[in-house]
mmCIF file of C-alpha atoms and ligand atoms in Angstrom:
data_model
loop_
_atom_site.group_PDB
_atom_site.id
_atom_site.type_symbol
_atom_site.label_atom_id
_atom_site.label_comp_id
_atom_site.label_asym_id
_atom_site.label_seq_id
_atom_site.Cartn_x
_atom_site.Cartn_y
_atom_site.Cartn_z
ATOM 1 C CA MET A 25 0.000 0.000 0.000
ATOM 2 C CA SER A 26 1.352 3.423 -0.924
ATOM 3 C CA LYS A 27 1.995 5.780 1.963
ATOM 4 C CA ILE A 28 1.329 9.478 1.590
ATOM 5 C CA LEU A 29 2.275 12.428 3.767
ATOM 6 C CA ILE A 30 0.064 15.528 3.784
ATOM 7 C CA VAL A 31 1.629 18.698 5.150
ATOM 8 C CA GLU A 32 -1.258 21.107 5.597
ATOM 9 C CA ASP A 33 -2.122 23.545 8.401
ATOM 10 C CA GLU A 34 -5.820 23.925 7.582
ATOM 11 C CA GLU A 35 -7.327 21.025 9.407
ATOM 12 C CA SER A 36 -10.515 20.818 7.313
ATOM 13 C CA ILE A 37 -8.501 20.578 4.086
ATOM 14 C CA ALA A 38 -6.083 18.046 5.543
ATOM 15 C CA ASP A 39 -9.017 15.917 6.733
ATOM 16 C CA LEU A 40 -10.759 16.077 3.372
ATOM 17 C CA GLU A 41 -7.602 15.096 1.488
ATOM 18 C CA LYS A 42 -6.905 12.321 3.960
ATOM 19 C CA ASP A 43 -10.443 10.902 3.698
ATOM 20 C CA TYR A 44 -10.412 10.801 -0.077
ATOM 21 C CA LEU A 45 -6.971 9.286 -0.306
ATOM 22 C CA GLU A 46 -7.804 6.662 2.299
ATOM 23 C CA LEU A 47 -10.974 5.791 0.412
ATOM 24 C CA SER A 48 -8.777 5.267 -2.638
ATOM 25 C CA GLY A 49 -6.701 2.766 -0.710
ATOM 26 C CA PHE A 50 -3.751 4.864 0.406
ATOM 27 C CA GLU A 51 -2.213 5.007 3.854
ATOM 28 C CA VAL A 52 -2.087 8.639 4.926
ATOM 29 C CA GLU A 53 -0.226 10.593 7.593
ATOM 30 C CA THR A 54 -0.533 14.293 8.232
ATOM 31 C CA ALA A 55 1.571 17.091 9.661
ATOM 32 C CA SER A 56 0.154 20.554 10.404
ATOM 33 C CA ARG A 57 3.422 22.515 10.405
ATOM 34 C CA GLY A 58 6.228 22.925 7.920
ATOM 35 C CA ASP A 59 8.986 21.983 10.342
ATOM 36 C CA THR A 60 7.257 18.874 11.690
ATOM 37 C CA GLY A 61 6.308 17.927 8.138
ATOM 38 C CA LEU A 62 9.927 18.152 7.054
ATOM 39 C CA GLU A 63 11.010 16.067 10.004
ATOM 40 C CA LYS A 64 8.506 13.345 9.077
ATOM 41 C CA ALA A 65 9.410 13.512 5.400
ATOM 42 C CA LEU A 66 13.083 12.996 6.189
ATOM 43 C CA SER A 67 12.782 10.399 8.922
ATOM 44 C CA GLN A 68 10.196 8.122 7.298
ATOM 45 C CA GLU A 69 9.558 6.557 3.925
ATOM 46 C CA TYR A 70 6.664 7.969 1.928
ATOM 47 C CA ASP A 71 5.652 7.228 -1.627
ATOM 48 C CA LEU A 72 4.365 10.747 -2.205
ATOM 49 C CA ILE A 73 4.159 14.044 -0.331
ATOM 50 C CA ILE A 74 1.426 16.680 -0.642
ATOM 51 C CA LEU A 75 2.796 19.966 0.538
ATOM 52 C CA ASP A 76 0.907 23.182 1.234
ATOM 53 C CA LEU A 77 2.804 26.385 0.574
ATOM 54 C CA MET A 78 1.819 28.649 3.443
ATOM 55 C CA LEU A 79 2.625 26.818 6.640
ATOM 56 C CA PRO A 80 3.597 27.727 10.191
ATOM 57 C CA GLY A 81 7.079 26.736 11.339
ATOM 58 C CA MET A 82 8.631 26.672 7.866
ATOM 59 C CA ASP A 83 7.075 27.557 4.523
ATOM 60 C CA GLY A 84 6.448 25.086 1.746
ATOM 61 C CA PHE A 85 9.257 26.509 -0.420
ATOM 62 C CA GLU A 86 11.832 25.696 2.211
ATOM 63 C CA VAL A 87 10.322 22.312 3.060
ATOM 64 C CA CYS A 88 10.332 21.360 -0.625
ATOM 65 C CA ARG A 89 13.926 22.509 -1.095
ATOM 66 C CA ARG A 90 15.160 20.569 1.948
ATOM 67 C CA ILE A 91 13.321 17.381 0.998
ATOM 68 C CA ARG A 92 14.750 17.616 -2.520
ATOM 69 C CA GLU A 93 18.299 17.826 -1.138
ATOM 70 C CA VAL A 94 17.998 14.242 0.019
ATOM 71 C CA LYS A 95 14.932 12.564 -1.510
ATOM 72 C CA ASP A 96 13.399 12.200 -4.937
ATOM 73 C CA VAL A 97 9.957 11.192 -3.648
ATOM 74 C CA PRO A 98 7.101 12.653 -5.787
ATOM 75 C CA LEU A 99 6.081 16.045 -4.397
ATOM 76 C CA LEU A 100 2.788 17.766 -5.066
ATOM 77 C CA MET A 101 2.596 21.406 -4.049
ATOM 78 C CA VAL A 102 -0.666 23.034 -3.108
ATOM 79 C CA SER A 103 -1.361 26.731 -2.970
ATOM 80 C CA ALA A 104 -4.325 29.081 -2.771
ATOM 81 C CA LYS A 105 -2.612 31.538 -5.074
ATOM 82 C CA LYS A 106 -1.961 31.005 -8.721
ATOM 83 C CA ASP A 107 0.907 33.530 -8.452
ATOM 84 C CA ASP A 108 2.626 31.363 -5.888
ATOM 85 C CA ILE A 109 2.456 28.370 -8.179
ATOM 86 C CA ASP A 110 4.161 30.418 -10.897
ATOM 87 C CA LYS A 111 6.760 31.452 -8.371
ATOM 88 C CA ILE A 112 7.514 27.865 -7.343
ATOM 89 C CA ARG A 113 7.838 26.833 -10.956
ATOM 90 C CA GLY A 114 10.244 29.735 -11.493
ATOM 91 C CA LEU A 115 12.344 28.745 -8.508
ATOM 92 C CA GLY A 116 12.802 25.248 -9.835
ATOM 93 C CA LEU A 117 12.552 23.682 -6.398
ATOM 94 C CA GLY A 118 11.877 20.311 -7.886
ATOM 95 C CA ALA A 119 8.218 19.795 -7.095
ATOM 96 C CA ASP A 120 6.593 17.340 -9.509
ATOM 97 C CA ASP A 121 3.216 18.997 -9.704
ATOM 98 C CA TYR A 122 1.248 21.993 -8.507
ATOM 99 C CA ILE A 123 -2.398 22.306 -7.605
ATOM 100 C CA THR A 124 -4.283 25.522 -6.962
ATOM 101 C CA LYS A 125 -6.844 25.627 -4.168
ATOM 102 C CA PRO A 126 -9.699 25.032 -4.279
ATOM 103 C CA PHE A 127 -9.408 21.723 -6.087
ATOM 104 C CA SER A 128 -11.755 18.790 -6.196
ATOM 105 C CA PRO A 129 -10.720 15.782 -4.110
ATOM 106 C CA SER A 130 -11.131 13.534 -7.131
ATOM 107 C CA GLU A 131 -8.673 15.679 -9.072
ATOM 108 C CA LEU A 132 -6.195 15.349 -6.229
ATOM 109 C CA VAL A 133 -6.605 11.564 -6.148
ATOM 110 C CA ALA A 134 -6.172 11.346 -9.922
ATOM 111 C CA ARG A 135 -2.953 13.378 -9.788
ATOM 112 C CA VAL A 136 -1.616 11.339 -6.877
ATOM 113 C CA LYS A 137 -2.245 8.111 -8.783
ATOM 114 C CA ALA A 138 -0.644 9.466 -11.952
ATOM 115 C CA HIS A 139 2.507 10.519 -10.098
ATOM 116 C CA LEU A 140 2.791 7.285 -8.182
ATOM 117 C CA SER A 141 2.598 5.159 -11.318
ATOM 118 C CA ARG A 142 5.012 7.411 -13.172
ATOM 119 C CA TYR A 143 7.474 7.222 -10.294
ATOM 120 C CA GLU A 144 7.131 3.465 -10.009
ATOM 121 C CA ARG A 145 7.908 3.132 -13.702
ATOM 122 C CA LEU A 146 10.996 5.328 -13.329
ATOM 123 C CA VAL A 147 12.295 3.560 -10.252
ATOM 124 C CA GLY A 148 11.291 0.147 -11.574
ATOM 125 C CA ALA A 149 13.231 0.720 -14.785
ATOM 126 C CA GLY A 150 16.523 0.870 -12.931
ATOM 127 C CA ARG A 151 15.871 -2.116 -10.737
ATOM 128 C CA PRO A 152 16.543 -5.747 -11.617
ATOM 129 C CA ALA A 153 13.307 -7.587 -12.247
ATOM 130 C CA ASN A 154 12.012 -9.944 -9.582
ATOM 131 C CA ASP A 155 12.576 -13.636 -10.107
ATOM 132 C CA ILE A 156 9.127 -14.901 -11.028
ATOM 133 C CA ILE A 157 7.796 -18.357 -11.851
ATOM 134 C CA GLU A 158 4.456 -18.439 -13.677
ATOM 135 C CA ILE A 159 2.630 -21.669 -14.372
ATOM 136 C CA ARG A 160 -0.944 -21.327 -15.587
ATOM 137 C CA GLY A 161 -2.813 -19.352 -12.920
ATOM 138 C CA LEU A 162 -0.036 -19.687 -10.374
ATOM 139 C CA LYS A 163 2.501 -16.902 -9.948
ATOM 140 C CA ILE A 164 5.414 -17.186 -7.521
ATOM 141 C CA ASP A 165 7.591 -14.147 -6.907
ATOM 142 C CA LYS A 166 10.771 -15.640 -5.475
ATOM 143 C CA THR A 167 12.340 -12.259 -4.787
ATOM 144 C CA ALA A 168 9.407 -10.902 -2.789
ATOM 145 C CA ARG A 169 8.392 -14.377 -1.544
ATOM 146 C CA ARG A 170 4.771 -13.802 -2.578
ATOM 147 C CA VAL A 171 2.297 -16.100 -4.293
ATOM 148 C CA TRP A 172 -0.823 -15.380 -6.357
ATOM 149 C CA VAL A 173 -3.442 -17.810 -7.566
ATOM 150 C CA ASP A 174 -5.494 -16.360 -10.424
ATOM 151 C CA GLY A 175 -4.435 -12.879 -9.384
ATOM 152 C CA ILE A 176 -5.368 -13.334 -5.724
ATOM 153 C CA GLU A 177 -2.511 -13.245 -3.253
ATOM 154 C CA LYS A 178 -2.227 -16.174 -0.845
ATOM 155 C CA THR A 179 -0.249 -16.315 2.357
ATOM 156 C CA PHE A 180 2.332 -19.056 2.769
ATOM 157 C CA THR A 181 4.501 -20.029 5.684
ATOM 158 C CA THR A 182 8.256 -20.142 5.032
ATOM 159 C CA LYS A 183 8.375 -23.893 4.519
ATOM 160 C CA GLU A 184 5.188 -24.019 2.461
ATOM 161 C CA PHE A 185 6.684 -21.369 0.203
ATOM 162 C CA ASP A 186 10.025 -23.181 -0.042
ATOM 163 C CA LEU A 187 8.366 -26.490 -0.822
ATOM 164 C CA LEU A 188 6.025 -25.047 -3.459
ATOM 165 C CA THR A 189 8.899 -23.127 -5.075
ATOM 166 C CA PHE A 190 11.179 -26.153 -5.095
ATOM 167 C CA LEU A 191 8.532 -28.284 -6.811
ATOM 168 C CA ALA A 192 7.582 -25.552 -9.292
ATOM 169 C CA GLU A 193 11.230 -25.027 -10.199
ATOM 170 C CA ASN A 194 11.627 -28.728 -10.894
ATOM 171 C CA PRO A 195 8.447 -29.610 -12.745
ATOM 172 C CA ASN A 196 7.737 -32.997 -14.225
ATOM 173 C CA HIS A 197 10.109 -34.655 -11.784
ATOM 174 C CA VAL A 198 8.925 -37.054 -9.095
ATOM 175 C CA PHE A 199 10.378 -36.469 -5.655
ATOM 176 C CA SER A 200 9.943 -38.793 -2.737
ATOM 177 C CA LYS A 201 8.883 -37.365 0.619
ATOM 178 C CA GLU A 202 12.380 -38.123 1.932
ATOM 179 C CA GLU A 203 13.968 -36.135 -0.888
ATOM 180 C CA LEU A 204 11.636 -33.192 -0.361
ATOM 181 C CA PHE A 205 12.268 -33.244 3.346
ATOM 182 C CA ARG A 206 16.030 -33.136 2.766
ATOM 183 C CA LYS A 207 15.812 -30.397 0.108
ATOM 184 C CA VAL A 208 13.414 -28.098 1.878
ATOM 185 C CA TRP A 209 14.146 -28.688 5.531
ATOM 186 C CA ASN A 210 17.885 -29.013 4.975
ATOM 187 C CA MET A 211 18.192 -31.977 7.269
ATOM 188 C CA ASP A 212 18.787 -35.640 6.867
ATOM 189 C CA SER A 213 15.421 -37.278 6.641
ATOM 190 C CA ILE A 214 15.512 -38.602 10.158
ATOM 191 C CA GLY A 215 12.834 -36.059 11.044
ATOM 192 C CA ASP A 216 9.153 -36.605 10.572
ATOM 193 C CA ILE A 217 8.407 -37.308 6.917
ATOM 194 C CA ALA A 218 4.733 -36.706 7.690
ATOM 195 C CA THR A 219 5.638 -32.996 7.807
ATOM 196 C CA VAL A 220 5.948 -33.101 4.020
ATOM 197 C CA THR A 221 2.457 -34.569 3.651
ATOM 198 C CA VAL A 222 1.017 -31.931 5.953
ATOM 199 C CA HIS A 223 2.699 -29.123 4.014
ATOM 200 C CA ILE A 224 1.567 -30.509 0.651
ATOM 201 C CA LYS A 225 -1.991 -30.588 1.975
ATOM 202 C CA LYS A 226 -1.766 -26.960 3.143
ATOM 203 C CA ILE A 227 -0.276 -25.835 -0.175
ATOM 204 C CA ARG A 228 -3.006 -27.604 -2.149
ATOM 205 C CA GLU A 229 -5.692 -25.913 -0.087
ATOM 206 C CA LYS A 230 -4.258 -22.603 -1.251
ATOM 207 C CA VAL A 231 -3.390 -23.263 -4.892
ATOM 208 C CA GLU A 232 -5.813 -25.945 -6.099
ATOM 209 C CA TYR A 233 -9.409 -25.426 -7.236
ATOM 210 C CA ASP A 234 -10.180 -29.001 -6.250
ATOM 211 C CA THR A 235 -7.778 -30.600 -3.775
ATOM 212 C CA SER A 236 -9.010 -34.091 -4.671
ATOM 213 C CA ASN A 237 -8.064 -33.496 -8.294
ATOM 214 C CA PRO A 238 -4.871 -31.408 -8.094
ATOM 215 C CA GLN A 239 -3.812 -29.360 -11.124
ATOM 216 C CA TYR A 240 -0.387 -28.473 -9.789
ATOM 217 C CA ILE A 241 1.003 -30.973 -7.326
ATOM 218 C CA GLU A 242 0.205 -34.560 -8.225
ATOM 219 C CA THR A 243 0.559 -37.488 -5.878
ATOM 220 C CA ILE A 244 2.426 -40.371 -7.453
ATOM 221 C CA TRP A 245 1.259 -43.251 -5.305
ATOM 222 C CA GLY A 246 4.014 -45.126 -3.583
ATOM 223 C CA VAL A 247 6.664 -42.730 -4.878
ATOM 224 C CA GLY A 248 6.009 -39.106 -3.951
ATOM 225 C CA TYR A 249 4.979 -35.864 -5.616
ATOM 226 C CA ARG A 250 5.349 -34.275 -9.004
ATOM 227 C CA PHE A 251 4.666 -30.743 -10.154
ATOM 228 C CA LYS A 252 2.559 -30.810 -13.330
ATOM 229 C CA ILE A 253 3.529 -28.538 -16.168
HETATM 230 CA CA1 CA B 311 -1.706 26.912 4.576
#
């Protein structure tokens, strides 16, 4: 979930912005002064900052300048005066966008979304892609250790994730319970082999449409398990 900081001294405006952004699925924090806003902006991670221009403690120009010295987080500046917006543009403080008050909350939300996706694309471009395995409706992100089944994220314990990933990375290969226990639990299979069965059952409950007729992890009777491809 994207986290947004609103630095705004007019409580009614801050509340309105916060409500709309929260309704749109964002996590929102607020600061009512320029200096406390700057402190928050520098000490915590936000995905976007909405900054009013006229603020007690420190004005928005200065807050923007100081944030920009250290962070390239998207910054949206808000002002009641069109002239001020022109002034900020002229100063080249590095804000990404400017909105004149009064603005509609839906316009604010639309701009926030546009900047977040633009920023994600920019940042994402320089980052190595996550290691992802995709088999039919199953998507395993090995880097983030997350799993989706038909687009819906499912929660896995560490060992469930390791076991599913191991099988998916070695499809069409039958592994005995002993082998899986050794590979995933990193121990000689003197432990309880039944653990493997229990984990397979839990994984199936999360990834299969019908656990009695598995589409991903097949039971090979008397031998072990095989990931279908
Ligand atoms: Ca203000």
